[in-house]
Short mmCIF file of C-alpha atoms in Angstrom, two decimals:
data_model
loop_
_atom_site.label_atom_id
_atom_site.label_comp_id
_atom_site.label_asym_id
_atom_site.label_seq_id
_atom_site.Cartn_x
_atom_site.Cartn_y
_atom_site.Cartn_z
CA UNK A 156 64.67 78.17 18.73
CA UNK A 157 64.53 79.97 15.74
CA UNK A 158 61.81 82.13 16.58
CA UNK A 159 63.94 82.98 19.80
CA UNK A 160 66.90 84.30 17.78
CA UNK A 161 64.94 86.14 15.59
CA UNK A 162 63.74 88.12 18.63
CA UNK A 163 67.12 88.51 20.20
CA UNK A 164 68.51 89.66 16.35
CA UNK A 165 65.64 92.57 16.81
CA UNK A 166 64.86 91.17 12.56
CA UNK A 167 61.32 91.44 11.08
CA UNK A 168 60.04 87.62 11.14
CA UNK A 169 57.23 88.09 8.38
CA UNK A 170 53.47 87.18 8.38
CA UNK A 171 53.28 83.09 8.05
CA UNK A 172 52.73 81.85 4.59
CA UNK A 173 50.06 79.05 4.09
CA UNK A 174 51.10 75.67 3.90
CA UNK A 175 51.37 74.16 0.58
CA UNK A 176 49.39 71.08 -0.32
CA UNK A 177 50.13 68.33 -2.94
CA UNK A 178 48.12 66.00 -4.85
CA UNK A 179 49.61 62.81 -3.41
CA UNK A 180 48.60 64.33 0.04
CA UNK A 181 44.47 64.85 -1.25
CA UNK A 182 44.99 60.78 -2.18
CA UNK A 183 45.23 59.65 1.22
CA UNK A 184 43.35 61.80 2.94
CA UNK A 185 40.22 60.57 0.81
CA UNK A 186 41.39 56.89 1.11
CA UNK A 187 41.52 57.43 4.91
CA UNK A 188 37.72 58.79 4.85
CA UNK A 189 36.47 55.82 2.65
CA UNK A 190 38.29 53.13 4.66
CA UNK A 191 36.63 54.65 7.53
CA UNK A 192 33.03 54.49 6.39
CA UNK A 193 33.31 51.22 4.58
CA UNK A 194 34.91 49.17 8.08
CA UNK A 195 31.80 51.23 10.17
CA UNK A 196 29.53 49.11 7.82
CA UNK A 197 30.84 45.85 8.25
CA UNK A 198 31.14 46.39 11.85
CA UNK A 199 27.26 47.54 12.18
CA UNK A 200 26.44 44.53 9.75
CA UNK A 201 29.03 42.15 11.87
CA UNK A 202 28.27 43.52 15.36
CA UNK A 203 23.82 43.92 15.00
CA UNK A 204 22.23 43.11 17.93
CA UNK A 205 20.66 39.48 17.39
CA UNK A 206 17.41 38.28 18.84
CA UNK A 207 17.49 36.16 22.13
CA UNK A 208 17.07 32.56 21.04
CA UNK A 209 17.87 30.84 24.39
CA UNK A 210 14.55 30.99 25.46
CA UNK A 211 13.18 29.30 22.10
CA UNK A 212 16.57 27.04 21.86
CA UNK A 213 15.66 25.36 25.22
CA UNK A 214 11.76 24.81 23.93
CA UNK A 215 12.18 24.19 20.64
CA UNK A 216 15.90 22.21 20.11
CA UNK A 217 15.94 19.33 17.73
CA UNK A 218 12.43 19.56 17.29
CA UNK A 219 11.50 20.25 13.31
CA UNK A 220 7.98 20.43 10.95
CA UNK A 221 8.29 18.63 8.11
CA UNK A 222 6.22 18.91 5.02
CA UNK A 223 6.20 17.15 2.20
CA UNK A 224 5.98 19.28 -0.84
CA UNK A 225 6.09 19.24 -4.96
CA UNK A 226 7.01 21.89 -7.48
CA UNK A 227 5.30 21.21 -10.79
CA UNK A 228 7.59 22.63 -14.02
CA UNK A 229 5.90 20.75 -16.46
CA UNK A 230 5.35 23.73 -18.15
CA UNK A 231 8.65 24.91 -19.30
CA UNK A 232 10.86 22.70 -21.57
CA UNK A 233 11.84 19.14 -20.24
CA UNK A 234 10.64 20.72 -16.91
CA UNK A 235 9.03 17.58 -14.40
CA UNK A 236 7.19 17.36 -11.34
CA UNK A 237 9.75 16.97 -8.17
CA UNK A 238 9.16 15.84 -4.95
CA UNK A 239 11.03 17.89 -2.06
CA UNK A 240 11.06 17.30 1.56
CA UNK A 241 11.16 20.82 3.84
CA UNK A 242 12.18 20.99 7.41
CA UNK A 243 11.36 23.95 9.35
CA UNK A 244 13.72 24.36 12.77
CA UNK A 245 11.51 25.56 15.33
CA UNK A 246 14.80 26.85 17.17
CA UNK A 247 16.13 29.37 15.02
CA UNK A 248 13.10 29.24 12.19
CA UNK A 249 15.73 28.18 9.74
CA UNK A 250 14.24 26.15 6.57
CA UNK A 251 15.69 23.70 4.42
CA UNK A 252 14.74 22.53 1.69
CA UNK A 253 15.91 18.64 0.70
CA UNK A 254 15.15 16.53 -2.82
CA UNK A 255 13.68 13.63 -2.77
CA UNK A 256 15.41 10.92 -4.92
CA UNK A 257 13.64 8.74 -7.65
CA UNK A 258 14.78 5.68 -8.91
CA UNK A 259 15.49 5.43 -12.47
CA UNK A 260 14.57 9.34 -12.99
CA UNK A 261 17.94 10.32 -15.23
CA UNK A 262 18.82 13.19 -12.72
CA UNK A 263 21.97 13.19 -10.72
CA UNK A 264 21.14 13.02 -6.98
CA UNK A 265 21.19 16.51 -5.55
CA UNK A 266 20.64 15.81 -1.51
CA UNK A 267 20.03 20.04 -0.49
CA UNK A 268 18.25 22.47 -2.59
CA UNK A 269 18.19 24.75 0.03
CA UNK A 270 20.93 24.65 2.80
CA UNK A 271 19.82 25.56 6.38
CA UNK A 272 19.19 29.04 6.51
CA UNK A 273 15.96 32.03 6.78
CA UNK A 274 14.22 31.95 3.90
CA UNK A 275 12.49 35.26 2.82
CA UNK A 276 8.44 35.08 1.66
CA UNK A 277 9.08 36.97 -1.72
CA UNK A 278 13.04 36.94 -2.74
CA UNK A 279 14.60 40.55 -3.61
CA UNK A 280 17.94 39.67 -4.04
CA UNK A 281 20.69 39.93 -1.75
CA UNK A 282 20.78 42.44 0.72
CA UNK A 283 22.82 46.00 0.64
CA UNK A 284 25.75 46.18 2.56
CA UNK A 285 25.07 47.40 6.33
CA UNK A 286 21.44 46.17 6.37
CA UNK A 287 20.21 44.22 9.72
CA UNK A 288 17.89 41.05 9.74
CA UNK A 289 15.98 42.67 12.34
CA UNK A 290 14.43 45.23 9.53
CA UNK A 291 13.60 42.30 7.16
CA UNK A 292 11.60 40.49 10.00
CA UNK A 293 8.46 40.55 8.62
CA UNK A 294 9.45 39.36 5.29
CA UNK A 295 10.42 35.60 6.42
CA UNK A 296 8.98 32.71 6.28
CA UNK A 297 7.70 31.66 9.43
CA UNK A 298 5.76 28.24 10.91
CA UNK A 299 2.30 30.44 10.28
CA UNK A 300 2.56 30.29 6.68
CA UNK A 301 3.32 26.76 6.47
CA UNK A 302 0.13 24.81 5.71
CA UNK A 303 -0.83 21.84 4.11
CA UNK A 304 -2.77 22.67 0.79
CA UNK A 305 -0.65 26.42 0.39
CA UNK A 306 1.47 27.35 -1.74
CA UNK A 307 5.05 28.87 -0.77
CA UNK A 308 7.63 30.34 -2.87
CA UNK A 309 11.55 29.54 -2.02
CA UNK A 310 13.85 31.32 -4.48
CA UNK A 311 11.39 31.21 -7.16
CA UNK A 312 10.21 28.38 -7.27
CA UNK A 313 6.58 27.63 -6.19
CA UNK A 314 6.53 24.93 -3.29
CA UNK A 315 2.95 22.81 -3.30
CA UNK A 316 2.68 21.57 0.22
CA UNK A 317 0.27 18.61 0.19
CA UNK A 318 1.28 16.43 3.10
CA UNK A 319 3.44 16.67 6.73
CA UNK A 320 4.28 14.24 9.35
CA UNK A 321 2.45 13.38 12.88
CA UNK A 322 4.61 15.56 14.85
CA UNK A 323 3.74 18.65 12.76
CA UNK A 324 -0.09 18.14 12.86
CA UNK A 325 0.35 18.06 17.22
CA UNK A 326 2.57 21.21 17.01
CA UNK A 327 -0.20 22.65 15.00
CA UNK A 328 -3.07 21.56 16.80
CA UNK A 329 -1.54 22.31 20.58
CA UNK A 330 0.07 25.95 19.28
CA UNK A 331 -2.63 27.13 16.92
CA UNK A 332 -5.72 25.26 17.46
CA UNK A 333 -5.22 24.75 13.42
CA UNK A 334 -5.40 21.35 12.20
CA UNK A 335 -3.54 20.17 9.00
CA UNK A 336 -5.45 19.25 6.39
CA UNK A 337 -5.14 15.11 5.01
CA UNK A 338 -2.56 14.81 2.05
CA UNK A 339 -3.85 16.92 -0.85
CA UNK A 340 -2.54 14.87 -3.68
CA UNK A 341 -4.71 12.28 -5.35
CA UNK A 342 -2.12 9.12 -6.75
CA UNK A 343 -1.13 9.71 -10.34
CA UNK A 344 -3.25 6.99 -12.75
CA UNK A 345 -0.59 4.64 -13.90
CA UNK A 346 0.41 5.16 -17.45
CA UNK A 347 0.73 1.31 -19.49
CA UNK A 348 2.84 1.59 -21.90
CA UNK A 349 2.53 -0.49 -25.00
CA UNK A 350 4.39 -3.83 -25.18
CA UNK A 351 4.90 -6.98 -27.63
CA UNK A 352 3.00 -9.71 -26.83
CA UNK A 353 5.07 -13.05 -25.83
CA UNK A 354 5.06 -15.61 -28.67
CA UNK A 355 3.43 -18.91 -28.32
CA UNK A 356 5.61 -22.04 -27.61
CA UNK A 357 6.82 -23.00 -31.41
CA UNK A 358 7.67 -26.66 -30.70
CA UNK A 359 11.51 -26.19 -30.80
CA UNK A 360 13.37 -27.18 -27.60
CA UNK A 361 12.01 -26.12 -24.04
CA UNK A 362 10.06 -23.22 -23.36
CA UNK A 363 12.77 -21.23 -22.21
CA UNK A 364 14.71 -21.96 -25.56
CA UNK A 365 11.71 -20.79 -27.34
CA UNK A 366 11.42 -17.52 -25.19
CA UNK A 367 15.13 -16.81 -25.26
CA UNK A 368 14.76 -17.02 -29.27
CA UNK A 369 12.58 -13.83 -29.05
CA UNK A 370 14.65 -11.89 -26.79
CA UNK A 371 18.02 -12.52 -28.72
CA UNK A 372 19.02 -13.34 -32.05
CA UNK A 373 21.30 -15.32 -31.05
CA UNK A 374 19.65 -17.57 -27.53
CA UNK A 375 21.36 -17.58 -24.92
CA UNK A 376 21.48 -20.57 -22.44
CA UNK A 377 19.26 -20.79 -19.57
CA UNK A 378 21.12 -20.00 -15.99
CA UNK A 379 20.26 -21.98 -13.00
CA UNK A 380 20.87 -21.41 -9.46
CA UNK A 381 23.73 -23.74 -8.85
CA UNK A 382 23.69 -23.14 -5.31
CA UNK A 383 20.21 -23.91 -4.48
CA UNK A 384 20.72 -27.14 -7.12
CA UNK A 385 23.36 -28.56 -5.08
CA UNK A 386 21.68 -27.83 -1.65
CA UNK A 387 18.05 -29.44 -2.54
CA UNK A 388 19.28 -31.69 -5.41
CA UNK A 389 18.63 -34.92 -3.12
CA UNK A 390 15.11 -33.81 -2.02
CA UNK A 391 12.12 -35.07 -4.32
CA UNK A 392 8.60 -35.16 -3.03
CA UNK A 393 6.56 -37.87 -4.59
CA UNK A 394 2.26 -38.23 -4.68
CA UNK A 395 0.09 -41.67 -5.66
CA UNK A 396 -2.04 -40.06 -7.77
CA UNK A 397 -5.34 -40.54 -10.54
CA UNK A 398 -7.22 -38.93 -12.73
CA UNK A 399 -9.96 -37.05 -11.51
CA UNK A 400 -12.95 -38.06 -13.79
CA UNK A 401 -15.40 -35.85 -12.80
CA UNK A 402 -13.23 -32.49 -13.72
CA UNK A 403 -12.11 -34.26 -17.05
CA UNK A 404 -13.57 -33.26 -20.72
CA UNK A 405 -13.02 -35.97 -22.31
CA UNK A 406 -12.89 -39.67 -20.59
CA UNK A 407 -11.73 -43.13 -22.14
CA UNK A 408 -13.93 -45.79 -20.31
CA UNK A 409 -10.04 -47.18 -18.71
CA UNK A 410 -8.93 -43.87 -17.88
CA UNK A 411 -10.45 -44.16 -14.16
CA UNK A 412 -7.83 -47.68 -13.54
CA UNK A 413 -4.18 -46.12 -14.27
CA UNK A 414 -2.28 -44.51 -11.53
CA UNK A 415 0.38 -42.55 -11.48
CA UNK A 416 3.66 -41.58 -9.33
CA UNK A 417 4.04 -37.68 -9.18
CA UNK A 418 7.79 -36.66 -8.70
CA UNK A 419 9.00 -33.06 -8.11
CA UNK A 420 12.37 -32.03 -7.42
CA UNK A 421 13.28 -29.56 -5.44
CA UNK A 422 16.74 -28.78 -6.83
CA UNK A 423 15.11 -27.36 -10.24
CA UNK A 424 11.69 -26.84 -9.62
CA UNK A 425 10.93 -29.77 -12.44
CA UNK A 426 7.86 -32.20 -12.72
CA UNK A 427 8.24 -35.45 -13.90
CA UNK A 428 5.00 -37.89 -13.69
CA UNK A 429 5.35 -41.87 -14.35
CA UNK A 430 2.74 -44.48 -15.09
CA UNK A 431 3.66 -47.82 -13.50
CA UNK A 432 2.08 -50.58 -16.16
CA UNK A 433 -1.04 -52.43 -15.33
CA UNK A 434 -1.33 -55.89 -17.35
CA UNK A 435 -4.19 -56.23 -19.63
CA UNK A 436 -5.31 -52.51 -18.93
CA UNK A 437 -4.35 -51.77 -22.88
CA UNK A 438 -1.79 -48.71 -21.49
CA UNK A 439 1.91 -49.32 -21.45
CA UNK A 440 3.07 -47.27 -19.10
CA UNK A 441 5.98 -45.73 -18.55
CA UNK A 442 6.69 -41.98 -18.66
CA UNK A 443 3.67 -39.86 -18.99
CA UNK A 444 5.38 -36.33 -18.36
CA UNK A 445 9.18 -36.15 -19.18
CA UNK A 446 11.06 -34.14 -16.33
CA UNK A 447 10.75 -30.39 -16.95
CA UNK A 448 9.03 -27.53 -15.34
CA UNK A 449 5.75 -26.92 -15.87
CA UNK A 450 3.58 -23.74 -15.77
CA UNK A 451 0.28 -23.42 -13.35
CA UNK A 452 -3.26 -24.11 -14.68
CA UNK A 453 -4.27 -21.39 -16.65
CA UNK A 454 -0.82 -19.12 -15.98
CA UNK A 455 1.02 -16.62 -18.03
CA UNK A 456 4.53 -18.11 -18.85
CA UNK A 457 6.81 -17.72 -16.29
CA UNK A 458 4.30 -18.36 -13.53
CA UNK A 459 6.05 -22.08 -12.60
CA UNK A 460 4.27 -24.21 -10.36
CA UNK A 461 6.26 -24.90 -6.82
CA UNK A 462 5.62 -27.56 -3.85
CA UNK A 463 3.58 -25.34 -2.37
CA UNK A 464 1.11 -26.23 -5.37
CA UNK A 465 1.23 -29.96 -4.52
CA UNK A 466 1.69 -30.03 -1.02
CA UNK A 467 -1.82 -29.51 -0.04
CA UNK A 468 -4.87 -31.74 2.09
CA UNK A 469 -4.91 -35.04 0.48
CA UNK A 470 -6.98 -36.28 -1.36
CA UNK A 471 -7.06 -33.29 -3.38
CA UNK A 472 -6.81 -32.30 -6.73
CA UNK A 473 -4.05 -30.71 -8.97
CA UNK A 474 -3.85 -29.68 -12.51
CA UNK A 475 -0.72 -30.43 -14.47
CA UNK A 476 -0.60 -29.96 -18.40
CA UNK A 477 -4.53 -29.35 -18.17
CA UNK A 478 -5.00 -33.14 -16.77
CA UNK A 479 -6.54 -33.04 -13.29
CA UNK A 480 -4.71 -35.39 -11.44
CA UNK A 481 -5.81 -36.31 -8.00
CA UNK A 482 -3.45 -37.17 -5.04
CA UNK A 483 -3.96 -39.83 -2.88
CA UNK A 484 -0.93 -40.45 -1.04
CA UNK A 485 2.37 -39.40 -0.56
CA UNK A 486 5.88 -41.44 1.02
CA UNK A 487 7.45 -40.74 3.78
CA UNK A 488 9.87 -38.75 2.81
CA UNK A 489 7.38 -36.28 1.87
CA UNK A 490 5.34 -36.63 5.21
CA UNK A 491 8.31 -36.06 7.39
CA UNK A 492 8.86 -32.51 5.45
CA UNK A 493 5.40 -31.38 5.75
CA UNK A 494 5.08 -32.30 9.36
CA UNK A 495 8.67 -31.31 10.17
CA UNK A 496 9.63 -34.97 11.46
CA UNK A 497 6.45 -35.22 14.06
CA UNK A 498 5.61 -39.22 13.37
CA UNK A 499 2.05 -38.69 14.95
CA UNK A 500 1.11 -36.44 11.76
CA UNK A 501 3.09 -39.25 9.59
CA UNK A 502 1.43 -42.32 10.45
CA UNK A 503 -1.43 -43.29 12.38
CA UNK A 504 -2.00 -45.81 14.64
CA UNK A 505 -4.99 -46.68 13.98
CA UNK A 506 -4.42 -47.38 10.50
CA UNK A 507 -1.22 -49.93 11.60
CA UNK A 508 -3.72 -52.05 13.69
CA UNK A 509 -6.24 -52.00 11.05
CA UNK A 510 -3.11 -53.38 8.83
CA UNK A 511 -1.73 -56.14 10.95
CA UNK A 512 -5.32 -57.27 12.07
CA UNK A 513 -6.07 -57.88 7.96
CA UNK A 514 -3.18 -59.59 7.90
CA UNK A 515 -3.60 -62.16 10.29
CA UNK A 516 -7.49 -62.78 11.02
CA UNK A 517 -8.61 -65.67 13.62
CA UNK A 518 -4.71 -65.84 14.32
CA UNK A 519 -4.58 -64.36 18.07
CA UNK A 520 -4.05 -67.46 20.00
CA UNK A 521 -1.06 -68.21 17.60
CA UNK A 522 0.46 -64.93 18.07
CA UNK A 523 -0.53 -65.30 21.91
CA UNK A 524 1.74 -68.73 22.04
CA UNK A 525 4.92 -67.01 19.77
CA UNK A 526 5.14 -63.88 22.44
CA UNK A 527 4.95 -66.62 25.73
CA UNK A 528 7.50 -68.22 24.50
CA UNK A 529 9.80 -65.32 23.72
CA UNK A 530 8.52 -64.64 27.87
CA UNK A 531 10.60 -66.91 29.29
CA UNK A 532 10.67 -65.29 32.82
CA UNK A 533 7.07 -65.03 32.46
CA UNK A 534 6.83 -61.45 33.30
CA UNK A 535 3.79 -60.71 30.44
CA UNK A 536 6.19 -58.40 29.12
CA UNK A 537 8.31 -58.22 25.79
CA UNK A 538 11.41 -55.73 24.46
CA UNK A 539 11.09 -53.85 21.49
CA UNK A 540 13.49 -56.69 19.74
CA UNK A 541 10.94 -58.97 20.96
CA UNK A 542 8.05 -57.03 19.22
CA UNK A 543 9.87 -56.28 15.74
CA UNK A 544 10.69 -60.39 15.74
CA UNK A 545 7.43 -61.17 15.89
CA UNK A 546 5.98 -58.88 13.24
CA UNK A 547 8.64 -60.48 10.46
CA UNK A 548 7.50 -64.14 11.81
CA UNK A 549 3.66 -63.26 10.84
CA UNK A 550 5.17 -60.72 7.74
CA UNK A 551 2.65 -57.81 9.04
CA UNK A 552 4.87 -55.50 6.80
CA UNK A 553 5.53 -52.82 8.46
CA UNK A 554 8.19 -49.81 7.88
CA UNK A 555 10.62 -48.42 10.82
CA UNK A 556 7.98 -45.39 12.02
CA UNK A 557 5.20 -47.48 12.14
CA UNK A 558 7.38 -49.82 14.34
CA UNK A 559 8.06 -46.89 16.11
CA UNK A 560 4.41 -45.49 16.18
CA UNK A 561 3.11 -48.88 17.80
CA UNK A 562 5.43 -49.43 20.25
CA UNK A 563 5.33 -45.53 21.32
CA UNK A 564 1.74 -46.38 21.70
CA UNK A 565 1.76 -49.54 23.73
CA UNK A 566 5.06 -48.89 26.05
CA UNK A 567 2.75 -47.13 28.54
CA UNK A 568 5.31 -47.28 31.38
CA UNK A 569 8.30 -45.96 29.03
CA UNK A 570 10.37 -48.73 29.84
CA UNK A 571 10.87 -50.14 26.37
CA UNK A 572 8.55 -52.91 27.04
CA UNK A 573 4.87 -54.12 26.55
CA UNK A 574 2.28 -56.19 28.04
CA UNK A 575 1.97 -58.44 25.03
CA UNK A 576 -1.35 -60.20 26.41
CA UNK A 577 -2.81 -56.17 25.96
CA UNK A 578 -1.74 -55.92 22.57
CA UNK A 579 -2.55 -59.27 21.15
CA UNK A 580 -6.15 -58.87 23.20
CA UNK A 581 -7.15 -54.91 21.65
CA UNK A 582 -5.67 -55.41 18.14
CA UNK A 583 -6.47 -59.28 17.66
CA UNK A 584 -9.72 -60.34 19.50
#
């Protein structure tokens, strides 16, 4: 418009004068430049073309090498050697690098050295702004240079690898034809430390009170297991037992007539042996071992003896207090715990006839006479009631299972009777 009435006014316009520039307008011009180039490098770094993985994701997922490896720095100050544990991801050839933890080490559990990620073969620091992994390809670790016996370096440190698992020696042996060498690390010799000797018993109390008077000024009362105490308080195993001559050092010319009752209970663990008195045998009798646990023939202290010590093929011998003691027998009780209740491994039945035939020698017709009596139907057969009334008429002493025992053996029709004229006949006659 202005230009037009210029023209129309017939005035001289003037040549154009440059256009002035200011300082402030340089400013943003450069900033505008700067912005440019720096958000075309993140965008190249952002936006690189990335390798296709589907292929080796599909093959390869959840499938990893693991190696077990050490890094020894022993040699710098308070430096140790540490166990590490690295996966290799066979999907993206991603590494990671996890600690192993060791008890009573002082160091803080750490689970991940290094987080999943591609670790470089020598590290350069991080990488300028705009570079692509692609160009660094070469310079990663890959599953070649992971073998057992090598040595790897991850950030610095130097990795030992001296052992990997099954599935990474197949991988190995099917890809490469390579196979993994056998663990590389020979077991460390075990270091003994020095230690103070245990004192001997002194005399004073138990032997617990004795040992607790070395550990602390002050002793401190034994603790028991008051649970197990309550629960096998009631349960004491006893043995018939001797002394067993032959294995003895020194022998008083009596020594092969006293007999002893063994007693251990089960609540505590304790021992307690008792000498019933024989008359004219010059021994009173009485308590031989006062109830307390004892320690195993020839053991260090603390190596108690159990029932697992006494409970063995009779006759047989045990040492207790360096006195060979020989078992002969054991009760019922006991019997019925080592057999778990089976009454054929408690008694025998041979034994019971043996017993009642003793008793009762040249007596058959008598005992035939009692049992036709107690027939009065005359059937030749008699009821358990029958049977145990007969046994306390002739006193054969017998306990409940051997009661049991015979008539289980003679009630051959399970019936809960016997042919009496059988019994009397094979046991009697």
């Amino acid at each position: 418009m202005s230009q037009r009435a210029l023209s129309e006014s017939k005035m001289n316009r003037g040549a154009a004068s440059p256009m002035t520039t200011s300082s402030y307008n340089e400013i943003l011009d450069n900033k505008s430049e700067d912005t440019y180039r720096v958000e075309s490098s993140i965008a190249t770094l952002t936006t690189a073309q990335k390798r296709d993985m589907r292929e080796k994701f599909l093959k390869y997922a959840n499938k990893v090498l693991r190696f077990y490896a050490q890094w020894d720095d022993r040699s710098s100050m308070f430096g140790q050697k540490l166990e590490y544990i690295i996966n290799y991801f066979l999907q993206d050839d991603k590494i990671e690098v996890l600690e192993v933890k060791q008890q009573n080490s002082g160091r803080d559990p750490f689970p991940k050295l290094v987080k999943k990620q591609r670790v470089p073969r020598v590290f350069r620091g991080v990488p300028s702004v705009g570079s692509k992994e692609e160009d660094f390809e070469d310079e990663y670790i890959s599953d070649k240079d992971l073998i057992v016996g090598n040595t790897i370096e991850i950030f610095g440190r130097d990795m030992f690898l001296y052992d990997c698992d099954s599935f990474t020696r197949e991988y190995y042996l099917h890809q490469y034809g390579v196979e993994q060498p056998a663990n590389q690390v020979e077991p460390e010799t075990h270091v003994e430390f020095p230690s103070m000797p245990l004192p001997p018993y002194n005399g004073f109390g138990s032997e617990h009170d004795s040992l607790a008077s070395y550990f602390n000024l002050i002793p401190k009362p034994r603790k028991y297991d008051r649970t197990k105490q309550a629960a096998l308080d009631s349960i004491i195993f006893r043995w018939k037992a001797k002394f067993d001559i032959e294995k003895m050092s020194m022998v008083n010319p009596d020594d092969h007539k006293r007999r002893f009752v063994i007693s251990y209970f089960m609540g505590d663990g304790s021992l307690s042996i008792y000498e019933p008195p024989i008359q004219n045998s010059g021994f009173v009798g009485g308590k031989f071992l006062e109830r307390q646990r004892v320690i195993r023939h020839k053991a260090k202290f603390g190596d108690w003896m159990t029932e697992q010590d006494l409970l063995i093929e009779l006759p047989g011998t045990v040492w207790i207090n360096n006195y060979p003691f020989s078992l002969l027998e054991t009760d019922k009780f006991t019997l019925r715990y080592i057999h778990k209740g089976k009454l054929d491994n408690i008694v025998s039945i041979d034994l019971i006839h043996q017993k009642m035939r003793n008793k009762v020698q040249g007596m058959s017709r008598e005992i035939m006479n009692v049992f036709r009596l107690i027939d009065e139907e005359q059937s030749g057969a008699v009821s358990l009631d029958d049977l145990v009334n007969v046994i306390r008429k002739f006193n054969f002493e017998l306990d409940e299972d051997e009661i049991i025992a015979l008539m289980g053996r003679w009630d051959q029709q399970k019936n809960g009777f016997i042919f009496y004229e059988d019994f009397v006949r094979t046991i009697f006659e």
